[in-house]
Every structure is written in structure tokens, then in C-alpha cells.
C-alpha positions as a LaTeX table, in Angstrom:
\begin{tabular}{lrrr}
\hline
Residue & $x$ (\AA) & $y$ (\AA) & $z$ (\AA) \\
\hline
Met1 & 14.02 & $-6.61$ & $-7.52$ \\
Gln2 & 14.42 & $-2.46$ & $-7.09$ \\
Glu3 & 16.58 & $-1.76$ & $-4.29$ \\
Thr4 & 15.68 & 1.28 & $-2.99$ \\
Trp5 & 17.33 & 3.19 & 0.19 \\
Arg6 & 15.26 & 4.41 & 4.13 \\
Trp7 & 15.35 & 8.26 & 3.85 \\
Phe8 & 14.92 & 10.47 & 6.70 \\
Gly9 & 14.09 & 13.33 & 4.59 \\
Pro10 & 16.71 & 16.52 & 4.11 \\
Gly11 & 18.21 & 16.47 & 6.82 \\
Asp12 & 18.76 & 12.95 & 7.89 \\
Thr13 & 23.07 & 12.77 & 7.86 \\
Ile14 & 22.72 & 9.80 & 4.98 \\
Ser15 & 22.36 & 12.84 & 2.41 \\
Leu16 & 20.56 & 11.52 & $-0.77$ \\
Gly17 & 23.71 & 11.21 & $-2.98$ \\
His18 & 25.20 & 8.60 & $-0.84$ \\
Ile19 & 22.64 & 6.69 & $-1.30$ \\
Ala20 & 23.21 & 6.28 & $-4.96$ \\
Gln21 & 26.30 & 5.75 & $-4.45$ \\
Ala22 & 25.25 & 2.49 & $-2.84$ \\
Gly23 & 23.61 & 1.52 & $-5.70$ \\
Ala24 & 19.47 & 2.29 & $-5.14$ \\
Thr25 & 17.82 & 3.70 & $-7.50$ \\
Gly26 & 14.43 & 4.00 & $-4.94$ \\
Ile27 & 14.03 & 6.45 & $-1.77$ \\
Val28 & 10.96 & 5.11 & 1.29 \\
Thr29 & 10.97 & 7.88 & 2.59 \\
Ser30 & 7.94 & 10.10 & 4.60 \\
Leu31 & 7.04 & 13.74 & 5.31 \\
His32 & 8.26 & 12.75 & 8.54 \\
Glu33 & 8.29 & 16.87 & 9.39 \\
Leu34 & 4.30 & 16.70 & 9.44 \\
Pro35 & 2.34 & 15.47 & 12.77 \\
Thr36 & 0.69 & 12.66 & 12.76 \\
Gly37 & $-3.24$ & 12.13 & 11.48 \\
Asp38 & $-2.79$ & 16.17 & 9.42 \\
Leu39 & $-3.67$ & 16.28 & 6.21 \\
Trp40 & $-0.96$ & 15.93 & 3.32 \\
Arg41 & $-0.83$ & 18.69 & 0.18 \\
Glu42 & $-0.26$ & 17.99 & $-3.13$ \\
Glu43 & 2.25 & 20.85 & $-3.26$ \\
Asp44 & 4.49 & 19.28 & $-0.68$ \\
Ile45 & 4.48 & 15.51 & $-1.95$ \\
Ala46 & 5.22 & 17.51 & $-4.98$ \\
Glu47 & 8.60 & 19.15 & $-3.69$ \\
Arg48 & 9.93 & 16.24 & $-1.82$ \\
Lys49 & 8.90 & 14.29 & $-5.30$ \\
Arg50 & 11.14 & 17.31 & $-7.22$ \\
Leu51 & 13.90 & 16.75 & $-4.42$ \\
Ile52 & 14.44 & 13.13 & $-4.84$ \\
Glu53 & 14.30 & 13.13 & $-8.68$ \\
Ser54 & 16.74 & 15.83 & $-8.56$ \\
Ala55 & 19.42 & 13.23 & $-7.59$ \\
Gly56 & 18.07 & 11.07 & $-9.79$ \\
Leu57 & 16.91 & 8.45 & $-7.83$ \\
Ile58 & 13.32 & 7.59 & $-7.59$ \\
Trp59 & 9.95 & 7.84 & $-4.80$ \\
Ser60 & 9.06 & 4.10 & $-4.69$ \\
Val61 & 7.35 & 3.85 & $-1.77$ \\
Ile62 & 6.14 & 5.95 & 0.86 \\
Glu63 & 6.77 & 5.18 & 4.29 \\
Ser64 & 4.90 & 6.22 & 6.21 \\
Ile65 & 1.53 & 8.12 & 6.40 \\
Pro66 & 1.60 & 7.37 & 9.95 \\
Val67 & $-2.25$ & 6.06 & 11.48 \\
His68 & $-2.51$ & 8.17 & 14.64 \\
Asn69 & $-4.04$ & 5.69 & 17.40 \\
Asp70 & $-6.61$ & 7.96 & 17.57 \\
Ile71 & $-7.75$ & 6.30 & 14.47 \\
Lys72 & $-6.85$ & 2.57 & 15.71 \\
Ala73 & $-8.86$ & 3.69 & 19.15 \\
Arg74 & $-11.91$ & 5.11 & 16.51 \\
Thr75 & $-11.88$ & 7.79 & 19.57 \\
Gly76 & $-11.51$ & 11.54 & 20.12 \\
Asp77 & $-11.34$ & 13.43 & 16.43 \\
Phe78 & $-10.59$ & 10.55 & 15.03 \\
Asn79 & $-13.36$ & 10.84 & 11.60 \\
Arg80 & $-11.21$ & 14.43 & 10.70 \\
Met81 & $-8.02$ & 12.20 & 10.27 \\
Ile82 & $-9.28$ & 9.66 & 8.22 \\
Asp83 & $-10.71$ & 12.04 & 6.01 \\
Asn84 & $-7.61$ & 13.98 & 6.26 \\
Tyr85 & $-6.16$ & 10.18 & 5.26 \\
Arg86 & $-7.88$ & 9.05 & 2.45 \\
Glu87 & $-7.75$ & 12.96 & 1.08 \\
Ser88 & $-3.28$ & 11.91 & 1.88 \\
Val89 & $-4.18$ & 8.52 & $-0.01$ \\
Ile90 & $-4.99$ & 10.04 & $-3.19$ \\
Asn91 & $-3.28$ & 13.28 & $-2.84$ \\
Ala92 & $-0.51$ & 10.71 & $-3.19$ \\
Gly93 & $-1.40$ & 8.62 & $-5.80$ \\
Arg94 & $-1.95$ & 11.52 & $-8.23$ \\
Ala95 & 1.72 & 12.92 & $-7.26$ \\
Gly96 & 2.74 & 9.25 & $-9.11$ \\
Val97 & 4.21 & 7.27 & $-5.50$ \\
Thr98 & 1.81 & 4.89 & $-5.59$ \\
Thr99 & 2.53 & 2.10 & $-2.76$ \\
Val100 & 2.06 & 3.31 & 0.48 \\
Cys101 & 3.36 & 1.61 & 3.79 \\
Tyr102 & 1.81 & 1.75 & 7.14 \\
Asn103 & 1.19 & $-0.27$ & 10.39 \\
Phe104 & $-1.93$ & $-0.70$ & 13.08 \\
Met105 & 0.90 & $-1.09$ & 15.87 \\
Pro106 & $-1.50$ & 0.54 & 19.19 \\
Val107 & 0.70 & 2.99 & 21.47 \\
Val108 & 4.43 & 1.80 & 20.70 \\
Asp109 & 5.74 & 1.64 & 17.19 \\
Trp110 & 8.87 & $-1.38$ & 16.60 \\
Thr111 & 10.20 & $-2.07$ & 20.18 \\
Arg112 & 13.77 & $-3.34$ & 21.11 \\
Thr113 & 15.28 & $-2.66$ & 24.67 \\
Ser114 & 18.76 & $-2.23$ & 24.12 \\
Leu115 & 19.82 & $-0.51$ & 20.80 \\
Ser116 & 23.87 & $-1.10$ & 21.67 \\
Tyr117 & 24.27 & $-5.20$ & 22.03 \\
Lys118 & 27.41 & $-5.47$ & 21.05 \\
Leu119 & 28.65 & $-8.62$ & 19.29 \\
Lys120 & 31.03 & $-11.15$ & 18.91 \\
Asn121 & 33.20 & $-8.70$ & 16.41 \\
Gly122 & 32.57 & $-5.53$ & 18.03 \\
Ser123 & 29.34 & $-3.99$ & 16.01 \\
Gln124 & 26.85 & $-2.89$ & 17.55 \\
Ala125 & 23.27 & $-4.36$ & 17.21 \\
Leu126 & 18.95 & $-4.15$ & 18.27 \\
Arg127 & 18.55 & $-6.08$ & 20.92 \\
Phe128 & 14.73 & $-7.27$ & 21.92 \\
Glu129 & 15.03 & $-9.06$ & 26.45 \\
Met130 & 12.37 & $-9.85$ & 26.90 \\
Ala131 & 13.34 & $-9.96$ & 30.94 \\
Asp132 & 14.23 & $-6.95$ & 30.62 \\
Phe133 & 11.10 & $-5.87$ & 28.85 \\
Ala134 & 9.63 & $-7.54$ & 31.44 \\
Ala135 & 10.95 & $-5.85$ & 34.44 \\
Tyr136 & 10.20 & $-2.94$ & 33.13 \\
Asp137 & 7.17 & $-3.80$ & 32.33 \\
Ile138 & 5.94 & $-4.87$ & 35.79 \\
His139 & 8.26 & $-3.60$ & 38.23 \\
Val140 & 8.87 & 0.95 & 36.38 \\
Leu141 & 5.74 & 1.24 & 34.41 \\
Arg142 & 3.75 & $-1.11$ & 36.88 \\
Arg143 & 0.70 & $-2.22$ & 35.23 \\
Ala144 & $-2.05$ & $-3.73$ & 36.48 \\
Gly145 & $-1.53$ & $-7.44$ & 36.25 \\
Ala146 & 1.58 & $-7.67$ & 33.88 \\
Glu147 & 2.61 & $-10.41$ & 35.84 \\
Ala148 & 0.08 & $-12.50$ & 34.71 \\
Asp149 & 1.53 & $-12.00$ & 30.71 \\
Tyr150 & 5.01 & $-13.77$ & 31.14 \\
Asp151 & 6.35 & $-17.67$ & 31.86 \\
Pro152 & 8.05 & $-18.08$ & 35.62 \\
Asp153 & 10.92 & $-18.60$ & 33.89 \\
Val154 & 10.47 & $-15.31$ & 32.25 \\
Leu155 & 9.51 & $-13.91$ & 35.83 \\
Lys156 & 12.74 & $-14.95$ & 37.69 \\
Lys157 & 14.43 & $-13.13$ & 34.93 \\
Ala158 & 13.26 & $-9.62$ & 35.33 \\
Asn159 & 12.97 & $-9.04$ & 39.35 \\
Arg160 & 16.44 & $-10.41$ & 39.60 \\
Arg161 & 16.80 & $-7.93$ & 36.56 \\
Phe162 & 15.61 & $-5.14$ & 38.05 \\
Gln163 & 16.79 & $-5.79$ & 41.21 \\
Glu164 & 20.47 & $-5.66$ & 39.48 \\
Met165 & 19.56 & $-1.95$ & 36.92 \\
Ser166 & 21.01 & 0.97 & 38.76 \\
Gly167 & 19.38 & 3.89 & 37.74 \\
Glu168 & 20.70 & 5.01 & 35.26 \\
Glu169 & 19.67 & 1.80 & 33.65 \\
Val170 & 16.43 & 2.05 & 33.92 \\
Asp171 & 16.21 & 5.71 & 32.96 \\
Gln172 & 17.97 & 4.05 & 29.36 \\
Leu173 & 15.87 & 0.83 & 29.40 \\
Glu174 & 13.02 & 3.49 & 29.32 \\
Arg175 & 14.25 & 5.67 & 26.84 \\
Asn176 & 14.17 & 3.23 & 25.02 \\
Ile177 & 10.88 & 1.28 & 24.57 \\
Ile178 & 9.04 & 4.94 & 25.04 \\
Ala179 & 10.42 & 8.00 & 23.85 \\
Gly180 & 13.61 & 6.55 & 22.25 \\
Leu181 & 10.64 & 5.11 & 19.17 \\
Pro182 & 7.42 & 6.70 & 20.29 \\
Gly183 & 4.74 & 4.52 & 18.56 \\
Gly184 & 2.52 & 7.05 & 16.73 \\
Glu185 & 1.91 & 10.94 & 17.85 \\
Gly186 & 4.75 & 11.32 & 19.60 \\
Ser187 & 6.59 & 10.25 & 22.72 \\
His188 & 4.35 & 9.04 & 26.08 \\
Asp189 & 5.21 & 9.44 & 29.93 \\
Arg190 & 4.44 & 6.97 & 32.27 \\
Asp191 & 0.78 & 7.69 & 32.95 \\
Ser192 & 0.27 & 8.73 & 29.79 \\
Ile193 & 1.30 & 5.63 & 28.30 \\
Arg194 & $-1.00$ & 3.36 & 31.07 \\
Tyr195 & $-3.07$ & 5.17 & 29.77 \\
Ser196 & $-2.63$ & 4.03 & 26.33 \\
Ile197 & $-2.19$ & 0.51 & 27.46 \\
Gln198 & $-4.93$ & 0.03 & 28.96 \\
Gln199 & $-7.84$ & 2.26 & 26.04 \\
Phe200 & $-6.10$ & $-0.39$ & 23.94 \\
Asn201 & $-6.45$ & $-4.17$ & 26.80 \\
Glu202 & $-10.08$ & $-2.91$ & 27.02 \\
Leu203 & $-10.52$ & $-2.73$ & 23.17 \\
Gly204 & $-9.46$ & $-6.96$ & 23.62 \\
Thr205 & $-7.66$ & $-8.30$ & 19.66 \\
Glu206 & $-11.07$ & $-8.53$ & 18.16 \\
Lys207 & $-12.87$ & $-5.07$ & 18.49 \\
Phe208 & $-8.81$ & $-3.61$ & 17.30 \\
Arg209 & $-8.59$ & $-5.67$ & 14.32 \\
Glu210 & $-12.85$ & $-5.05$ & 13.48 \\
Asn211 & $-11.01$ & $-1.21$ & 13.41 \\
Leu212 & $-8.70$ & $-2.19$ & 11.45 \\
Phe213 & $-11.59$ & $-3.50$ & 8.95 \\
Leu214 & $-13.48$ & $-0.48$ & 9.35 \\
Phe215 & $-9.84$ & 1.59 & 9.03 \\
Leu216 & $-10.19$ & $-0.05$ & 5.52 \\
Gln217 & $-13.05$ & 0.54 & 4.59 \\
Glu218 & $-12.80$ & 3.81 & 4.56 \\
Val219 & $-9.54$ & 3.79 & 2.61 \\
Ile220 & $-9.29$ & 1.35 & $-0.31$ \\
Pro221 & $-11.48$ & 2.96 & $-2.01$ \\
Ala222 & $-9.68$ & 6.08 & $-2.00$ \\
Ala223 & $-6.57$ & 3.81 & $-2.83$ \\
Glu224 & $-8.69$ & 2.17 & $-5.79$ \\
Ser225 & $-9.52$ & 5.56 & $-7.80$ \\
Val226 & $-5.83$ & 6.51 & $-7.60$ \\
Gly227 & $-4.23$ & 3.34 & $-7.97$ \\
Val228 & $-2.05$ & 3.52 & $-4.78$ \\
Lys229 & $-1.83$ & $-0.24$ & $-3.48$ \\
Met230 & $-1.58$ & $-0.35$ & 0.57 \\
Cys231 & 0.17 & $-2.56$ & 2.30 \\
Ile232 & 0.81 & $-3.28$ & 6.01 \\
His233 & 3.88 & $-3.49$ & 7.72 \\
Pro234 & 3.43 & $-6.12$ & 10.61 \\
Asp235 & 3.54 & $-6.21$ & 13.78 \\
Asp236 & 7.45 & $-5.74$ & 15.60 \\
Pro237 & 7.56 & $-7.74$ & 16.81 \\
Pro238 & 4.81 & $-10.11$ & 16.36 \\
Phe239 & 3.81 & $-11.06$ & 20.31 \\
Ser240 & 1.70 & $-8.83$ & 22.25 \\
Leu241 & 3.93 & $-5.95$ & 24.36 \\
Phe242 & 1.73 & $-4.87$ & 26.94 \\
Gly243 & $-0.61$ & $-6.76$ & 26.70 \\
Leu244 & $-1.83$ & $-4.87$ & 24.14 \\
Pro245 & $-3.60$ & $-6.38$ & 20.79 \\
Arg246 & $-1.64$ & $-7.79$ & 17.50 \\
Val247 & $-3.19$ & $-8.14$ & 14.50 \\
Val248 & $-0.62$ & $-8.65$ & 11.89 \\
Ser249 & 1.18 & $-10.98$ & 13.42 \\
Thr250 & 0.78 & $-14.20$ & 12.24 \\
Ala251 & $-0.19$ & $-15.46$ & 9.10 \\
Asp252 & $-3.62$ & $-16.04$ & 9.70 \\
Asp253 & $-4.17$ & $-12.52$ & 10.64 \\
Val254 & $-2.35$ & $-11.47$ & 7.11 \\
Arg255 & $-5.67$ & $-13.91$ & 6.00 \\
Ala256 & $-7.70$ & $-12.61$ & 7.17 \\
Leu257 & $-6.83$ & $-8.76$ & 6.41 \\
Leu258 & $-7.17$ & $-10.24$ & 2.60 \\
Glu259 & $-10.38$ & $-11.72$ & 2.14 \\
Ala260 & $-11.94$ & $-9.63$ & 4.81 \\
Phe261 & $-10.73$ & $-6.80$ & 1.76 \\
Pro262 & $-9.73$ & $-8.50$ & $-2.26$ \\
Ser263 & $-9.25$ & $-5.20$ & $-3.79$ \\
Pro264 & $-5.67$ & $-5.39$ & $-4.90$ \\
Ala265 & $-5.93$ & $-2.38$ & $-3.59$ \\
Asn266 & $-5.14$ & $-4.15$ & 0.08 \\
Gly267 & $-1.66$ & $-5.41$ & 0.32 \\
Leu268 & 1.24 & $-6.21$ & 2.30 \\
Thr269 & 5.10 & $-5.35$ & 3.46 \\
Leu270 & 6.74 & $-8.70$ & 3.29 \\
Cys271 & 9.47 & $-7.78$ & 6.80 \\
Ala272 & 11.16 & $-10.90$ & 6.63 \\
Gly273 & 12.03 & $-9.74$ & 10.39 \\
Ser274 & 9.73 & $-8.29$ & 12.28 \\
Phe275 & 7.23 & $-11.19$ & 10.54 \\
Gly276 & 11.18 & $-13.82$ & 11.46 \\
Ser277 & 10.87 & $-12.60$ & 15.20 \\
Arg278 & 8.66 & $-16.17$ & 16.15 \\
Ala279 & 9.82 & $-19.15$ & 15.07 \\
Asp280 & 6.43 & $-20.35$ & 13.88 \\
Asn281 & 6.84 & $-18.36$ & 11.29 \\
Asn282 & 7.49 & $-19.96$ & 7.38 \\
Leu283 & 9.00 & $-16.58$ & 6.15 \\
Val284 & 9.48 & $-18.34$ & 2.21 \\
Ala285 & 6.09 & $-20.31$ & 2.56 \\
Met286 & 4.64 & $-16.70$ & 4.03 \\
Ala287 & 6.02 & $-14.93$ & 0.22 \\
Arg288 & 4.34 & $-17.65$ & $-1.45$ \\
Glu289 & 0.95 & $-17.45$ & $-0.77$ \\
Phe290 & 0.81 & $-13.41$ & 0.21 \\
Ala291 & 2.77 & $-13.15$ & $-3.28$ \\
Gln292 & 0.38 & $-11.21$ & $-5.51$ \\
Arg293 & $-0.63$ & $-9.37$ & $-2.78$ \\
Val294 & 2.76 & $-8.42$ & $-1.48$ \\
Tyr295 & 3.84 & $-5.00$ & $-3.18$ \\
Phe296 & 7.22 & $-4.45$ & $-0.16$ \\
Val297 & 9.18 & $-6.26$ & 1.36 \\
His298 & 12.48 & $-5.43$ & 4.65 \\
Leu299 & 14.41 & $-7.67$ & 4.55 \\
Arg300 & 16.94 & $-8.41$ & 7.13 \\
Asn301 & 17.49 & $-11.32$ & 10.29 \\
Val302 & 17.35 & $-11.95$ & 13.07 \\
Val303 & 18.48 & $-14.39$ & 15.38 \\
Arg304 & 16.25 & $-16.13$ & 17.99 \\
Glu305 & 16.27 & $-17.15$ & 21.67 \\
Ala306 & 13.97 & $-19.48$ & 23.10 \\
Asp307 & 12.21 & $-17.38$ & 25.83 \\
Gly308 & 11.40 & $-14.58$ & 23.49 \\
Ser309 & 14.18 & $-12.54$ & 22.77 \\
Phe310 & 16.03 & $-11.56$ & 19.83 \\
Tyr311 & 19.11 & $-9.66$ & 18.24 \\
Glu312 & 18.86 & $-8.81$ & 14.68 \\
Ser313 & 21.94 & $-10.04$ & 12.88 \\
Asp314 & 23.81 & $-9.87$ & 9.46 \\
His315 & 21.88 & $-9.85$ & 7.23 \\
Leu316 & 22.65 & $-13.22$ & 5.86 \\
Ala317 & 23.44 & $-14.75$ & 8.98 \\
Gly318 & 20.13 & $-15.00$ & 11.19 \\
Asp319 & 17.50 & $-17.83$ & 11.55 \\
Asn320 & 15.47 & $-16.78$ & 8.79 \\
Asp321 & 16.18 & $-18.09$ & 5.17 \\
Met322 & 16.98 & $-15.18$ & 3.74 \\
Val323 & 18.04 & $-17.08$ & $-0.30$ \\
Gly324 & 14.28 & $-18.44$ & 0.21 \\
Leu325 & 12.47 & $-16.25$ & 0.30 \\
Val326 & 14.51 & $-14.72$ & $-2.59$ \\
Ala327 & 14.24 & $-16.92$ & $-4.33$ \\
Ala328 & 9.42 & $-17.25$ & $-3.65$ \\
Leu329 & 9.48 & $-12.92$ & $-4.18$ \\
Leu330 & 12.08 & $-13.67$ & $-7.76$ \\
Glu331 & 9.25 & $-16.82$ & $-9.02$ \\
Glu332 & 6.87 & $-13.57$ & $-8.27$ \\
Glu333 & 8.28 & $-11.34$ & $-9.63$ \\
Arg334 & 8.87 & $-13.72$ & $-12.88$ \\
Arg335 & 5.00 & $-14.62$ & $-12.94$ \\
Arg336 & 4.55 & $-10.38$ & $-12.86$ \\
Ser337 & 6.61 & $-9.52$ & $-16.03$ \\
Arg338 & 4.89 & $-13.44$ & $-17.97$ \\
Thr339 & 1.18 & $-11.57$ & $-16.79$ \\
Gly340 & 2.31 & $-8.09$ & $-18.72$ \\
Ala341 & 1.97 & $-6.54$ & $-15.47$ \\
Ala342 & 5.00 & $-4.10$ & $-13.37$ \\
Ser343 & 6.88 & $-7.18$ & $-11.95$ \\
Glu344 & 9.13 & $-5.44$ & $-9.87$ \\
Ile345 & 9.09 & $-5.42$ & $-6.25$ \\
Pro346 & 11.02 & $-2.39$ & $-4.35$ \\
Met347 & 12.31 & $-4.11$ & $-1.35$ \\
Arg348 & 14.81 & $-2.27$ & 1.34 \\
Pro349 & 17.53 & $-3.55$ & 2.94 \\
Asp350 & 16.37 & $-2.37$ & 6.57 \\
His351 & 18.07 & $-1.89$ & 9.37 \\
Gly352 & 21.72 & $-2.20$ & 9.48 \\
Leu353 & 25.05 & $-3.06$ & 12.64 \\
Leu354 & 26.44 & 0.33 & 14.14 \\
Met355 & 30.51 & $-0.87$ & 12.79 \\
Gly356 & 33.55 & 0.76 & 11.49 \\
Asp357 & 33.03 & 4.78 & 12.26 \\
Glu358 & 30.03 & 5.17 & 12.78 \\
Leu359 & 30.77 & 3.80 & 16.18 \\
Ser360 & 32.26 & 6.16 & 17.29 \\
Thr361 & 29.87 & 9.30 & 15.74 \\
Gly362 & 26.83 & 7.21 & 15.38 \\
Ala363 & 23.95 & 6.67 & 13.33 \\
Val364 & 21.37 & 9.63 & 12.11 \\
Lys365 & 18.70 & 6.50 & 14.11 \\
Pro366 & 18.79 & 3.62 & 15.12 \\
Gly367 & 19.54 & 1.06 & 12.57 \\
Tyr368 & 19.90 & 3.02 & 9.95 \\
Ser369 & 23.42 & 3.10 & 9.70 \\
Tyr370 & 25.13 & 4.13 & 6.46 \\
Ile371 & 28.11 & 1.34 & 7.04 \\
Gly372 & 25.35 & $-1.10$ & 7.94 \\
Arg373 & 23.00 & $-1.39$ & 5.69 \\
Leu374 & 25.99 & $-0.66$ & 2.88 \\
Lys375 & 27.03 & $-4.01$ & 4.29 \\
Gly376 & 23.23 & $-5.58$ & 3.67 \\
Leu377 & 22.84 & $-4.15$ & 0.41 \\
Ala378 & 25.82 & $-5.24$ & $-1.37$ \\
Glu379 & 25.28 & $-9.15$ & 0.32 \\
Ile380 & 21.23 & $-8.64$ & $-0.62$ \\
Arg381 & 22.28 & $-8.11$ & $-4.46$ \\
Gly382 & 24.66 & $-10.61$ & $-3.96$ \\
Val383 & 22.29 & $-13.05$ & $-3.42$ \\
Ile384 & 19.72 & $-11.96$ & $-5.90$ \\
His385 & 22.56 & $-11.82$ & $-8.91$ \\
Ala386 & 23.38 & $-15.15$ & $-7.66$ \\
Leu387 & 20.05 & $-16.76$ & $-7.89$ \\
Lys388 & 18.75 & $-14.65$ & $-11.04$ \\
Cys389 & 22.32 & $-16.62$ & $-12.75$ \\
Leu390 & 20.45 & $-19.95$ & $-11.47$ \\
Glu391 & 17.33 & $-19.40$ & $-13.66$ \\
Pro392 & 16.53 & $-21.64$ & $-16.51$ \\
Thr393 & 16.79 & $-19.87$ & $-19.63$ \\
Gly394 & 13.94 & $-18.07$ & $-20.59$ \\
Ser395 & 11.71 & $-18.42$ & $-17.34$ \\
\hline
\end{tabular}
């Protein structure tokens, strides 16, 4: 597997030199400075690629060309934005960057309630606490009908939790959910998020899925024309938030997506942490079933709790079978090699615990510590090395 590293561009405090020292050879990045919906010009892509290559690295994956909420809802200026998206994909392919990760989550992107959950060893993790999220949804955002979306036990915990929260804790929770991790094109305030939630909830799941398929119908032919593989990232977490529709949360969702567009340009980002946040997703089985359409992999682990809460653990210490998952992916690489196809699947150590000196200095982005990801990459590298040593000769 190709070892890659997410880099947030020239302003990232983790330099390309640091990434090379970690042993990664590929970069996963985006033109983060561009507003969502704008055109990616050929010259801008080429300049970012030149910068990466000047450090002896390869721009392996674009993560991501973001999909504007107007495209997801098919409202506002979505036609122009789809034209821009199509042309951006073509420009990326012409520049030689041929794997594009994207997501189709409405309103909010990956969501956590705590960005500094303290573990027993003193390191800090990202956490999604269902009772805290429900407390925010019901008592702070005051979304109409929110109570109906939670189990009675969660409602009790949420009510108690809200009564215990200080004003500062409420503000911090809101920043974590809305302002700290915005989805799509920018931060939200309470009024705007309520409006956006209502807009997508009125669409419903099947209409929202139809909008995803329409988007692919408009973009996949452009990707095919320049050899780009589009690989959708699953919902994170893979269940409804704020009652919003989710269409990339389960194996059934992935089957529907890949069957609707059997083109090799229509593929999957297999994010172990996202899919693995729900116990009914069998990661190893999914890796085997969808292997031929897996073009990018995020490897991270989680510890799940019965009410849907979870926290991000060490890469080899959570509830997901990381060894089994890596073994299934290596098996797919061997299959590709036998057919003469490009066999290496780009993977990156997704997120990492905050530890060591970074506990005081902080990380450039929540989850994207240098030391934590370095540790995760080393652990995954060890798993890959051990499994390859066990491969039968000539396989």
C-alpha cells in the first residue's frame, strides 16, 4: 500500500519535510484556500503539484474537491457549481492527479462533540458523545421534533447533561459541532443551521440519494474522460445527525451507489473509522466485497459504546479489526498486480491522538497531530510488513 499523509497546504505547521521524515511518499491535499464551488484552474493545480514534487513527494490524492450544499440540495447556483466541478475534475486529471476523494454529507461534515477527550494514558482523542449531541440538538439548537430522534435513555442523559453544563461548556460544544468543523462552505450560526437542516430534512433520504446520483451522472463522464477515479467518503458518523438524510453509511448504501454507476471512475474511499463507528458494518467483509472499487483508504480505529457514542483510539487498539482489514486490502493489491493493473492503494493514517509536546503546543487541525499520526503510520506499517512476510511465495 502507498503510505500517504494529509497535508493542509503551505500554511500547515507540519511541513512537507516533516512528512518525508515520517516515511510517507504520497501527499493527500486540496486547494484549501479556494471557496467551495469555485473552479480549480489548471495552473493552480500544477503549482501545488510542483511544490509537492519539489520536496520529493507525490500528490497522490485530492481530498477533496468539496461539493457545495447547493449541489447537494440542487438549489441556488448549483448548475454553475456543477460546471465548475466537472471542469475542476478534468483539470486535475490533465495535471496527473487522478484520485479525487469527496463526500456528500449535508450541512455538517465529520462531527465530534469533544476535540480533547482525555484517555487513561493522558493523551487526547476525538469523541462523539450521543447524550451531549442530543443535549445540543434539543436544548440549544432547539430543532423542532428533535426529541423523537433519540432513545428514552439518551433523552434522560441529555436532559441531565444539559442541566449540568455551564455556559462556557455549551459554547464549547457548539463550537465543536458547528463552528469548529463546518461542512461544505463555511461556519454556521444557529439560525442558518436550522434553516439548512430543514431544507435537507424536507428532501428526505431517497430524494437526497437521487441528488447524489444526479451529481454523479453529471460528473462521472468527465472523470472517465481524463482517467480520474472519484471515491466517495462515507458519512461520519454513519448515522443521522439532526434528522438529516445519510446515504453513504452502510454496505447497502455502497452497493446502491456502485450499482447505479458501474463505471470504474465511480469508487469508494474506505474509511475504517467512519464505517466502523457502527457495529453492524463488517469492515473486512466490505473491503472484500467492494475491493475492486476501493481507490483510497483511511485507517483509524474507534471504541464504540452501546448508545452510539464512540471515541478514536490508537490505530490497533479499538473495536475494528485493523489487521483483517489490511489483509483484505493486500489481497486486492495482489489481484490487481496479477491483472497488470496499478496495484498500490493509497492509504493514510487517519487522525491521531494528541500526545507528548503537542498537548501543550496543539495541532494544526483537530485529529491531525504529527506525533499521533506518526505513531499510527508506524503501527500500520508494521502490520503491512508482517502480513507481507506471511504471504505465500509467488502469490
